[in-house]
Amino acid sequence: MRRVALIAAGLTRFGIRQATYRELIQEAGKAAFDSNKNVSPKDIEGFVLSSVFPERSAFQSHVACLAAESLGVRPRKLFGRVENMCGSGIVAIRTAYTAIVTGLADLVMVVGAEKMNVPVPTEAALNMITGLDRDWEGSYGLAAPPMFALSAQAHAAKYGTNEEQLSMVSVKNHNHSKNNPYAHFQKGSTMEQVMCSRMISTPLRLFHCSTMSDGAAAAIFASEERAKGLTDKPIFITGTAQAAHGYAVANFHRDLSHWPALKEAANDAYAMAGIGPDDIDFAELHDCFSIAEIIAYEELGFCEKGEGGKFIEQGLSDYGGKVVVNPRGGLIGCGHPLGATGVAHATEIFLQMRGEAGPRQVPGAKIALSHTNSGPGEHHILIFEKGF
Amino acid sequence: MEQPYIYILDPYPQQAPEQTRLYPFFQFLRDGRLTTSRCKKCGTLPWPPRVVCPECMSDELEWADLPREGKIYVYTVQETGLPPGYDPPVVFAVIDLANGVRLLSVIEDSEISEIKNGADVELIVKKVPQDRVMPAFRLKR
Ligand SMILES: CC(C)(COP(=O)(O)OP(=O)(O)OC[C@H]1O[C@@H](n2cnc3c(N)ncnc32)[C@H](O)[C@@H]1OP(=O)(O)O)[C@@H](O)C(=O)NCCC(=O)NCCS
Ligand SMILES: [Zn+2]
């Protein structure tokens, strides 16, 4: 099978940006091309855009062509947009990966972009319910915070996972994003600040949540052969998998504290890469809410089922622990421009593997896992290995 | 049929016969009945109701009554950050009906401090804009 290398990556600052959707795309695209001067827009053969609801937030559809034109790219071998809610970025990368593996294209650019903040701020929350089963569940006003709060309640009832443990995830990720000039939040946080923050949906408080950020990220992938002429620091995708078990909350796994779709995807990805959870040096996990990071530790096999709360408590997901989770600050610290997040994971992995992550560098990083979810029932995974 | 523009784009389900083949669901609900589609071929009872059976692809479906009572599996009280048009607090709950069918709904018309995992609940008919209805639940009286 042809191998696929990550050869360039970059992103915009995430936050409440005074910039339009297409301006964010241009910023991220430039950052990716700036990261590897051997690649120019005219070389790009395939182009995949990850974006969730530009129709609502930028009043614009047909966005893949907009993005390509904005970046001077004229794709001819692969071209399109993907939308799988919060997991879209990894789905876009998998699309590029598949095209390269099959020989359809040798050089593919992936851009993830989202404008979350709109002139009427509360409308952002309304846009979010379009990502759930809007007819039968979203129409009650259900968006992601209460949906993940239900998993938190189930996990607390079954395993005793408590508010302190949920809060430790937030403090860790906010402290990591202090070292990330591209993050939405860069001030860090304390246990007290997290545990006294406003209640959103019991037991999740404001600081247990990711936030509505504008942002974009871009990454360029090449076949191993093509990569040889373009970089001496290739980073290979060695494993990847997805699984979806349900759309409506009603049809998730009956035990909401278990996310078997994630476990299934993780095991498939590990098998493909020929590694296990103990081999991962750092992980970019989808901490849309602190409970999601705790459940991900378990389903990814970093700890036993039900022990996720203890895993954070013992510092095992931080520097000096078993696996550094979310060194860039995660979605809680960086913010979560939906379509950009999975691509931003690749950007972080690009920096970490090359030893260019500055104060947040994970020492000796060689193998990394990237995970996004599109709700508790749908998960996407990539495993990257340093190829130099 | 003249409809205000917002009717088409607001978050609530379209319920009129001109809009959905599932309109009987909403008519039954107005009469206090909770129903779903049952497959005549394989007996599958999915939630939400369908026009094609997801298990065997049959389109020979009939309406079946669901129990009006169930138990709360888990719930959460959303106090802030709701979409516009939804007033806090909203109690979202995963409800297991007596026959095992599960749905997500809201608990209304109940003392929030008395809501517990495992509590018995019963169906109520929730009125939503433009004369539409949705299933909701309250603590069993
Ligand atoms: C948590 C949430 C409901 C808060 O929204 P809100 O109640 O409308 O809060 P606002 O946006 O008005 O923010 C108010 C303040 O809190 C801060 N804030 C907002 N979200 C925050 C967060 N997650 N963490 C820390 N601070 C936050 C804002 O910066 C703002 O601070 P300021 O007053 O100093 O400017 C909203 O951010 C949210 O829905 N997050 C989840 C996003 C999501 O579902 N993503 C998909 C996940 S799969
Ligand atoms: Zn059937």
Coordinates of C-alpha atoms and ligand atoms in Angstrom, one line a residue:
Chain A
M1 CA 0.0 0.0 0.0
R2 CA 1.3 3.5 -0.8
R3 CA 2.2 5.5 2.3
V4 CA 0.9 9.0 2.9
A5 CA 2.9 11.8 4.5
L6 CA 2.0 15.0 6.2
I7 CA 4.4 17.6 4.7
A8 CA 3.0 21.0 5.5
A9 CA 0.6 22.5 8.0
G10 CA -0.5 25.8 9.5
L11 CA -3.4 27.5 11.1
T12 CA -5.0 30.8 12.2
R13 CA -5.4 32.1 15.6
F14 CA -8.6 30.7 17.1
G15 CA -11.1 33.0 18.8
I16 CA -13.7 35.7 18.3
R17 CA -12.1 36.9 15.1
Q18 CA -12.7 40.1 13.3
A19 CA -12.4 38.3 10.0
T20 CA -14.7 36.6 7.6
Y21 CA -15.0 33.0 6.7
R22 CA -13.0 33.4 3.5
E23 CA -10.3 35.5 5.2
L24 CA -9.8 32.7 7.7
I25 CA -9.3 30.2 4.9
Q26 CA -6.7 32.5 3.3
E27 CA -4.8 32.9 6.6
A28 CA -4.7 29.2 7.2
G29 CA -3.7 28.3 3.6
K30 CA -0.9 30.8 3.7
A31 CA 0.4 29.4 7.0
A32 CA 0.5 25.9 5.5
F33 CA 2.3 27.0 2.4
D34 CA 4.7 29.1 4.5
S35 CA 5.6 25.9 6.5
N36 CA 7.0 24.3 3.4
K37 CA 8.5 26.5 0.7
N38 CA 8.8 23.5 -1.7
V39 CA 5.1 23.4 -2.3
S40 CA 3.1 26.1 -4.1
P41 CA -0.7 26.3 -4.7
K42 CA -0.2 25.4 -8.4
D43 CA 1.3 22.0 -7.4
I44 CA -1.8 20.9 -5.4
E45 CA -3.7 18.2 -7.3
G46 CA -6.5 17.5 -4.8
F47 CA -8.3 19.8 -2.4
V48 CA -10.7 18.9 0.4
L49 CA -12.5 21.4 2.5
S50 CA -14.0 20.6 5.9
S51 CA -16.7 23.0 7.0
V52 CA -19.9 22.4 9.0
F53 CA -22.4 25.3 8.5
P54 CA -21.1 28.1 6.4
E55 CA -24.6 28.1 4.9
R56 CA -25.8 29.5 8.3
S57 CA -22.8 31.4 9.5
A58 CA -21.5 32.9 6.3
F59 CA -24.6 32.6 4.1
Q60 CA -22.4 30.7 1.6
S61 CA -22.6 27.2 0.2
H62 CA -20.4 25.7 -2.6
V63 CA -17.5 26.5 -0.4
A64 CA -14.8 24.1 -1.6
C65 CA -14.5 26.0 -4.8
L66 CA -14.5 29.3 -2.9
A67 CA -11.7 28.1 -0.8
A68 CA -9.7 26.7 -3.7
E69 CA -10.1 30.0 -5.7
S70 CA -9.1 32.0 -2.6
L71 CA -5.9 30.0 -2.3
G72 CA -5.0 29.9 -6.0
V73 CA -5.5 26.1 -6.1
R74 CA -6.9 24.5 -9.2
P75 CA -7.6 20.9 -8.2
R76 CA -8.0 18.3 -10.9
K77 CA -7.7 14.9 -9.3
L78 CA -9.8 15.2 -6.1
F79 CA -12.1 18.0 -5.0
G80 CA -14.9 18.5 -2.6
R81 CA -16.2 19.5 0.8
V82 CA -17.0 17.1 3.7
E83 CA -19.4 17.7 6.6
N84 CA -19.6 15.4 9.6
M85 CA -20.2 17.9 12.3
C86 CA -17.4 18.3 14.9
G87 CA -15.4 15.4 13.4
S88 CA -15.3 16.8 9.9
G89 CA -11.6 17.7 9.9
I90 CA -10.4 14.1 10.3
V91 CA -13.0 12.9 7.7
A92 CA -11.5 15.4 5.3
I93 CA -7.9 14.1 6.0
R94 CA -9.2 10.5 5.5
T95 CA -10.6 11.6 2.2
A96 CA -7.2 12.9 1.1
Y97 CA -5.5 9.9 2.5
T98 CA -7.7 7.5 0.6
A99 CA -7.1 9.4 -2.7
I100 CA -3.4 9.2 -2.2
V101 CA -3.3 5.6 -1.1
T102 CA -5.3 4.5 -4.2
G103 CA -3.1 6.5 -6.5
L104 CA -5.8 8.9 -7.6
A105 CA -3.6 11.9 -6.5
D106 CA -0.1 12.5 -5.1
L107 CA -0.5 15.9 -3.5
V108 CA -3.7 16.9 -1.6
M109 CA -4.4 19.9 0.5
V110 CA -7.0 19.8 3.3
V111 CA -8.5 23.0 4.8
G112 CA -10.8 23.1 7.7
A113 CA -12.7 26.3 8.4
E114 CA -15.5 27.6 10.5
K115 CA -17.0 31.0 11.3
M116 CA -18.9 30.3 14.5
N117 CA -19.5 33.8 15.8
V118 CA -22.3 35.6 14.0
P119 CA -23.8 39.1 14.4
V120 CA -26.5 37.9 16.7
P121 CA -24.4 35.9 19.2
T122 CA -27.2 33.6 20.4
E123 CA -27.7 32.4 16.9
A124 CA -24.5 30.4 17.2
A125 CA -26.3 28.1 19.7
L126 CA -29.2 27.8 17.3
N127 CA -26.9 26.7 14.5
M128 CA -25.5 24.0 16.8
I129 CA -28.8 22.2 17.0
T130 CA -28.6 21.5 13.3
G131 CA -25.9 19.0 14.1
L132 CA -28.2 16.9 16.2
D133 CA -31.4 15.1 15.3
R134 CA -33.2 18.4 14.9
D135 CA -36.7 17.1 14.2
W136 CA -36.9 14.7 17.2
E137 CA -34.3 15.9 19.7
G138 CA -32.8 19.3 18.6
S139 CA -36.2 20.8 18.6
Y140 CA -36.4 20.5 22.4
G141 CA -33.4 23.0 22.4
L142 CA -30.9 20.1 22.8
A143 CA -27.4 21.1 21.6
A144 CA -24.1 19.5 22.5
P145 CA -23.7 20.7 26.1
P146 CA -26.7 18.8 27.5
M147 CA -26.0 15.9 25.2
F148 CA -22.6 15.4 26.7
A149 CA -23.9 16.2 30.1
L150 CA -26.1 13.1 29.8
S151 CA -22.9 11.0 29.3
A152 CA -21.4 12.7 32.3
Q153 CA -24.4 11.9 34.4
A154 CA -24.3 8.2 33.3
H155 CA -20.5 8.1 34.0
A156 CA -20.9 9.6 37.4
A157 CA -23.8 7.2 38.3
K158 CA -21.8 4.2 37.2
Y159 CA -18.2 5.0 38.0
G160 CA -18.4 7.9 40.5
T161 CA -16.7 10.4 38.2
N162 CA -16.9 13.7 40.0
E163 CA -16.8 17.4 39.5
E164 CA -13.2 17.7 40.7
Q165 CA -12.0 15.2 38.0
L166 CA -14.0 17.0 35.3
S167 CA -12.5 20.2 36.4
M168 CA -8.9 18.8 36.3
V169 CA -9.3 18.2 32.6
S170 CA -10.2 21.8 32.1
V171 CA -7.3 23.1 34.3
K172 CA -4.8 20.9 32.4
N173 CA -6.0 22.0 29.0
H174 CA -6.3 25.7 29.9
N175 CA -2.7 25.5 31.3
H176 CA -1.5 23.9 28.1
S177 CA -3.1 26.6 25.9
K178 CA -1.2 29.2 27.9
N179 CA 1.7 28.1 25.8
N180 CA -0.2 28.3 22.5
P181 CA -0.4 31.8 20.9
Y182 CA -3.0 30.5 18.5
A183 CA -5.4 29.4 21.3
H184 CA -8.7 31.2 22.1
F185 CA -7.9 31.1 25.8
Q186 CA -4.3 31.8 26.9
K187 CA -4.7 32.8 30.6
G188 CA -4.8 29.4 32.2
S189 CA -7.4 28.5 34.9
T190 CA -7.5 27.3 38.5
M191 CA -9.6 24.6 40.1
E192 CA -11.6 27.2 42.0
Q193 CA -12.3 29.2 38.8
V194 CA -13.5 26.1 37.0
M195 CA -15.6 24.8 39.8
C196 CA -17.2 28.2 40.5
S197 CA -17.9 29.0 36.9
R198 CA -21.5 29.3 35.8
M199 CA -23.5 26.1 35.4
I200 CA -24.3 25.3 31.8
S201 CA -26.0 21.8 32.0
T202 CA -25.6 19.7 35.1
P203 CA -22.8 18.7 35.9
L204 CA -21.0 20.7 33.1
R205 CA -20.0 24.2 34.0
L206 CA -18.8 26.9 31.6
F207 CA -15.1 25.9 31.9
H208 CA -15.9 22.3 31.3
C209 CA -17.0 23.3 27.8
S210 CA -15.2 24.2 24.6
T211 CA -16.3 27.5 23.2
M212 CA -17.6 29.0 20.0
S213 CA -14.4 30.1 18.1
D214 CA -13.7 31.2 14.6
G215 CA -10.7 29.7 13.0
A216 CA -9.2 27.7 10.2
A217 CA -6.4 25.2 9.7
A218 CA -4.7 23.7 6.7
A219 CA -2.5 20.6 6.0
I220 CA -0.9 19.2 2.9
F221 CA -0.4 15.4 2.3
A222 CA 1.7 13.7 -0.3
S223 CA 2.5 10.2 -1.4
E224 CA 5.8 8.9 0.0
E225 CA 7.4 9.2 -3.4
R226 CA 6.3 12.8 -4.0
A227 CA 7.1 13.7 -0.4
K228 CA 10.8 12.8 -1.0
G229 CA 11.3 15.8 -3.2
L230 CA 9.4 18.1 -1.0
T231 CA 10.6 17.5 2.6
D232 CA 13.2 15.6 4.6
K233 CA 10.8 15.5 7.5
P234 CA 7.8 13.5 6.5
I235 CA 5.2 12.4 9.1
F236 CA 3.3 9.3 8.0
I237 CA -0.3 8.4 8.6
T238 CA 0.1 4.8 9.8
G239 CA -3.4 4.0 11.0
T240 CA -6.9 5.4 10.6
A241 CA -10.4 4.3 11.3
Q242 CA -14.0 5.5 11.9
A243 CA -17.1 4.1 13.4
A244 CA -20.7 5.5 13.7
H245 CA -23.2 3.7 15.9
G246 CA -26.1 6.2 16.1
Y247 CA -27.4 9.6 15.3
A248 CA -30.1 10.3 17.8
V249 CA -29.2 10.2 21.5
A250 CA -32.0 7.7 21.7
N251 CA -30.0 5.3 19.5
F252 CA -26.6 5.6 21.1
H253 CA -25.3 2.7 23.1
R254 CA -27.8 2.0 25.8
D255 CA -25.2 2.7 28.5
L256 CA -24.2 6.3 27.8
S257 CA -21.0 6.0 29.8
H258 CA -19.7 3.6 27.2
W259 CA -18.8 4.8 23.7
P260 CA -18.2 1.5 21.9
A261 CA -17.9 3.2 18.5
L262 CA -14.8 4.9 19.8
K263 CA -13.3 1.7 21.1
E264 CA -14.0 0.0 17.8
A265 CA -12.4 2.7 15.8
A266 CA -9.4 2.8 18.2
N267 CA -8.8 -0.9 18.0
D268 CA -9.0 -0.8 14.2
A269 CA -6.6 2.1 13.9
Y270 CA -4.1 0.4 16.4
A271 CA -4.3 -2.8 14.4
M272 CA -3.6 -1.0 11.2
A273 CA -0.6 0.8 12.6
G274 CA 0.6 -2.3 14.4
I275 CA 0.8 -0.5 17.7
G276 CA -1.2 -0.3 21.0
P277 CA -2.2 2.5 23.3
D278 CA 1.0 2.3 25.3
D279 CA 3.0 3.3 22.2
I280 CA 1.3 6.7 21.9
D281 CA 3.5 9.6 23.0
F282 CA 0.9 12.3 22.8
A283 CA -2.7 12.5 21.8
E284 CA -5.0 15.2 20.4
L285 CA -8.3 14.1 21.8
H286 CA -11.7 15.7 21.3
D287 CA -12.3 17.4 24.6
C288 CA -15.4 19.2 23.4
F289 CA -16.5 18.8 27.1
S290 CA -14.3 17.6 29.9
I291 CA -16.3 14.3 30.2
A292 CA -15.5 13.5 26.6
E293 CA -11.7 13.5 27.3
I294 CA -12.2 11.3 30.3
I295 CA -14.3 8.7 28.4
A296 CA -11.8 8.9 25.5
Y297 CA -8.9 7.9 27.8
E298 CA -10.9 4.7 28.6
E299 CA -12.1 3.8 25.1
L300 CA -8.7 4.4 23.6
G301 CA -7.2 2.0 26.2
F302 CA -5.0 4.6 28.0
C303 CA -6.6 3.2 31.2
E304 CA -9.3 0.6 32.2
K305 CA -13.0 1.3 31.6
G306 CA -14.3 3.5 34.4
E307 CA -10.8 4.7 35.5
G308 CA -10.8 7.9 33.4
G309 CA -11.4 10.1 36.4
K310 CA -8.5 8.6 38.3
F311 CA -6.3 8.9 35.2
I312 CA -6.6 12.7 35.1
E313 CA -6.4 12.8 38.9
Q314 CA -3.0 11.0 38.9
G315 CA -1.6 13.3 36.3
L316 CA -1.2 10.5 33.8
S317 CA -2.5 12.5 30.8
D318 CA -0.1 15.4 31.4
Y319 CA 3.7 16.0 30.8
G320 CA 5.6 13.4 32.8
G321 CA 2.6 11.1 32.8
K322 CA 1.7 8.1 30.6
V323 CA 0.6 10.1 27.5
V324 CA 0.5 13.8 27.0
V325 CA -3.1 14.6 26.1
N326 CA -3.9 17.8 24.2
P327 CA -0.6 19.6 24.4
R328 CA -1.9 22.5 22.3
G329 CA -4.7 23.0 24.9
G330 CA -7.5 20.9 23.3
L331 CA -10.8 22.3 22.3
I332 CA -11.3 23.6 25.9
G333 CA -8.2 25.8 25.7
C334 CA -8.0 26.5 21.9
G335 CA -11.7 26.8 21.1
H336 CA -13.6 24.6 18.6
P337 CA -14.2 26.0 15.2
L338 CA -16.0 22.8 14.2
G339 CA -14.6 22.2 10.7
A340 CA -11.1 23.3 11.6
T341 CA -10.5 21.2 14.7
G342 CA -9.4 17.9 13.2
V343 CA -7.1 19.7 10.8
A344 CA -5.7 21.7 13.8
H345 CA -4.8 18.4 15.4
A346 CA -2.7 17.6 12.3
T347 CA -1.1 21.0 12.6
E348 CA -0.1 20.4 16.2
I349 CA 1.3 16.9 15.3
F350 CA 3.3 18.5 12.5
L351 CA 4.9 21.0 15.0
Q352 CA 5.5 18.4 17.8
M353 CA 7.1 15.8 15.5
R354 CA 9.5 18.4 14.1
G355 CA 10.4 19.6 17.6
E356 CA 9.0 23.1 16.8
A357 CA 6.3 23.3 19.5
G358 CA 8.2 25.6 21.8
P359 CA 7.3 25.6 25.5
R360 CA 4.7 23.0 25.0
Q361 CA 7.0 20.5 23.2
V362 CA 6.4 16.9 24.1
P363 CA 10.0 15.5 24.5
G364 CA 10.8 12.7 22.0
A365 CA 7.4 12.7 20.3
K366 CA 7.4 10.0 17.7
I367 CA 3.9 8.5 17.6
A368 CA 0.7 10.6 18.0
L369 CA -3.0 9.9 17.9
S370 CA -5.7 12.3 16.7
H371 CA -9.3 11.7 17.7
T372 CA -12.5 13.7 16.9
N373 CA -16.0 12.8 17.7
S374 CA -19.3 14.0 16.1
G375 CA -21.3 13.2 19.2
P376 CA -20.9 10.2 21.6
G377 CA -22.0 7.8 18.8
E378 CA -19.5 8.8 16.0
H379 CA -15.7 8.8 16.1
H380 CA -12.8 9.3 13.8
I381 CA -9.1 8.4 14.4
L382 CA -5.7 9.0 12.8
I383 CA -2.4 7.7 13.9
F384 CA 0.8 9.6 12.8
E385 CA 4.4 8.4 13.0
K386 CA 7.5 10.5 12.7
G387 CA 9.3 9.4 9.5
F388 CA 12.7 11.0 10.0
Chain B
M1 CA -51.1 26.6 1.6
E2 CA -49.7 29.9 2.9
Q3 CA -47.1 29.6 5.7
P4 CA -45.1 32.3 7.3
Y5 CA -41.4 31.9 6.3
I6 CA -40.3 31.1 9.8
Y7 CA -42.6 28.1 9.9
I8 CA -40.3 26.4 7.3
L9 CA -37.0 27.2 9.0
D10 CA -37.7 27.2 12.8
P11 CA -36.4 24.3 14.9
Y12 CA -39.7 22.4 15.3
P13 CA -40.7 19.5 13.1
Q14 CA -43.0 20.0 10.2
Q15 CA -46.2 18.3 11.0
A16 CA -48.9 19.0 8.4
P17 CA -50.0 16.4 5.9
E18 CA -48.6 18.6 3.1
Q19 CA -45.2 18.4 4.8
T20 CA -44.6 15.0 6.2
R21 CA -45.8 11.4 5.7
L22 CA -45.6 11.0 9.4
Y23 CA -48.4 13.5 10.1
P24 CA -50.5 10.9 11.9
F25 CA -47.9 10.8 14.6
F26 CA -48.7 14.3 15.5
Q27 CA -52.5 13.8 15.2
F28 CA -52.3 10.9 17.6
L29 CA -50.2 12.9 19.9
R30 CA -52.8 15.6 20.1
D31 CA -55.1 12.9 21.4
G32 CA -52.6 11.9 24.1
R33 CA -51.3 8.9 22.2
L34 CA -47.5 8.2 21.8
T35 CA -46.9 6.1 18.7
T36 CA -44.2 5.0 16.3
S37 CA -44.0 3.0 13.1
R38 CA -44.0 -0.8 13.3
C39 CA -42.8 -2.9 10.5
K40 CA -45.4 -5.4 9.3
K41 CA -42.7 -7.6 7.8
C42 CA -40.2 -8.0 10.7
G43 CA -41.9 -6.3 13.7
T44 CA -39.2 -3.7 14.2
L45 CA -40.3 -0.8 16.4
P46 CA -37.8 2.0 15.8
W47 CA -37.6 5.4 17.4
P48 CA -38.1 7.9 15.8
P49 CA -40.8 6.7 13.4
R50 CA -39.9 6.0 9.8
V51 CA -41.4 5.6 6.4
V52 CA -39.0 2.7 5.6
C53 CA -38.0 0.0 8.1
P54 CA -34.3 0.4 8.8
E55 CA -33.9 -3.3 9.5
C56 CA -35.5 -4.9 6.4
M57 CA -36.2 -2.0 4.1
S58 CA -39.9 -2.8 4.0
D59 CA -42.2 0.1 3.5
E60 CA -45.2 -1.7 4.8
L61 CA -45.5 0.0 8.2
E62 CA -48.3 0.6 10.6
W63 CA -48.8 2.8 13.6
A64 CA -48.3 1.2 17.0
D65 CA -49.0 2.7 20.4
L66 CA -46.1 3.1 22.8
P67 CA -46.5 3.0 26.5
R68 CA -47.3 6.4 28.0
E69 CA -45.2 5.7 31.0
G70 CA -41.5 5.1 31.5
K71 CA -38.4 5.7 33.7
I72 CA -35.7 8.3 33.5
Y73 CA -32.4 6.7 32.7
V74 CA -30.4 9.9 33.1
Y75 CA -31.2 13.6 33.0
T76 CA -29.5 17.0 32.9
V77 CA -30.8 20.5 33.9
Q78 CA -29.6 23.1 31.4
E79 CA -29.4 26.4 33.2
T80 CA -27.6 28.7 30.7
G81 CA -26.4 28.7 27.1
L82 CA -29.7 27.5 25.6
P83 CA -30.5 28.4 22.0
P84 CA -32.7 31.5 21.5
G85 CA -36.3 30.8 22.0
Y86 CA -35.7 28.2 24.8
D87 CA -36.1 29.5 28.4
P88 CA -34.0 27.9 31.2
P89 CA -34.1 25.7 33.1
V90 CA -34.7 22.9 30.6
V91 CA -34.6 19.3 31.9
F92 CA -33.4 17.0 29.2
A93 CA -34.0 13.3 30.0
V94 CA -33.3 9.9 28.4
I95 CA -36.5 8.0 29.0
D96 CA -36.9 4.2 28.7
L97 CA -40.6 3.4 28.1
A98 CA -42.0 0.3 29.7
N99 CA -41.6 -1.8 26.5
G100 CA -37.9 -0.8 26.2
V101 CA -38.2 1.8 23.5
R102 CA -35.9 4.7 24.4
L103 CA -36.4 8.4 23.6
L104 CA -34.9 11.7 24.5
S105 CA -37.4 14.3 25.7
V106 CA -37.9 17.0 28.3
I107 CA -39.4 16.8 31.8
E108 CA -41.9 19.6 32.4
D109 CA -44.6 20.5 34.9
S110 CA -42.6 18.9 37.7
E111 CA -40.6 20.0 40.8
I112 CA -37.0 19.9 39.5
S113 CA -35.6 18.9 43.0
E114 CA -37.8 15.8 42.8
I115 CA -36.4 14.6 39.5
K116 CA -34.1 11.6 39.9
N117 CA -32.5 8.9 37.7
G118 CA -34.9 6.0 37.8
A119 CA -38.0 8.2 38.5
D120 CA -41.3 7.2 36.9
V121 CA -42.6 9.6 34.3
E122 CA -45.7 9.9 32.2
L123 CA -46.5 11.5 28.8
I124 CA -47.7 15.0 28.4
V125 CA -48.4 16.9 25.2
K126 CA -46.1 19.9 24.8
K127 CA -47.4 22.8 22.7
V128 CA -44.8 24.4 20.4
P129 CA -45.2 27.4 18.1
Q130 CA -47.6 27.5 15.2
D131 CA -50.0 25.2 16.8
R132 CA -47.7 22.2 16.7
V133 CA -47.1 19.5 19.4
M134 CA -44.2 17.4 20.7
P135 CA -44.1 14.6 23.3
A136 CA -42.8 15.6 26.7
F137 CA -43.0 14.0 30.2
R138 CA -43.7 14.9 33.8
L139 CA -43.0 13.0 37.0
K140 CA -45.8 10.4 37.5
R141 CA -48.6 11.7 39.6
Ligands
LIG1 C1 -20.7 26.8 27.0 C2 -21.5 27.8 26.2 C3 -23.0 27.3 26.3 C4 -21.4 29.2 26.8 O1 -22.1 30.0 26.0 P1 -22.8 31.4 26.6 O2 -23.5 31.0 27.8 O3 -23.6 32.0 25.5 O4 -21.6 32.2 27.0 P2 -21.0 33.5 26.2 O5 -20.6 33.1 24.8 O6 -22.0 34.6 26.3 O7 -19.7 33.9 27.0 C5 -19.7 34.6 28.2 C6 -18.3 34.7 28.7 O8 -17.8 33.4 29.0 C7 -16.6 33.2 28.3 N1 -16.7 31.8 27.8 C8 -17.6 31.3 26.9 N2 -17.4 30.0 26.8 C9 -16.4 29.6 27.6 C10 -15.7 28.4 27.8 N3 -16.1 27.3 27.2 N4 -14.7 28.4 28.7 C11 -14.3 29.5 29.4 N5 -14.9 30.7 29.2 C12 -15.9 30.8 28.3 C13 -16.6 34.1 27.2 O9 -15.3 34.4 26.8 C14 -17.3 35.3 27.8 O10 -16.4 36.0 28.5 P3 -16.4 37.6 28.6 O11 -17.7 37.9 29.3 O12 -15.2 37.9 29.4 O13 -16.3 38.1 27.2 C15 -21.1 27.8 24.7 O14 -19.7 28.3 24.7 C16 -21.2 26.4 24.1 O15 -22.2 26.1 23.6 N6 -20.1 25.7 24.0 C17 -20.1 24.4 23.5 C18 -19.8 24.4 22.0 C19 -20.1 23.1 21.4 O16 -21.1 22.6 21.6 N7 -19.3 22.7 20.5 C20 -19.5 21.4 19.8 C21 -19.0 20.3 20.8 S1 -19.0 18.7 20.1
ZN2 ZN -38.7 -4.5 8.9

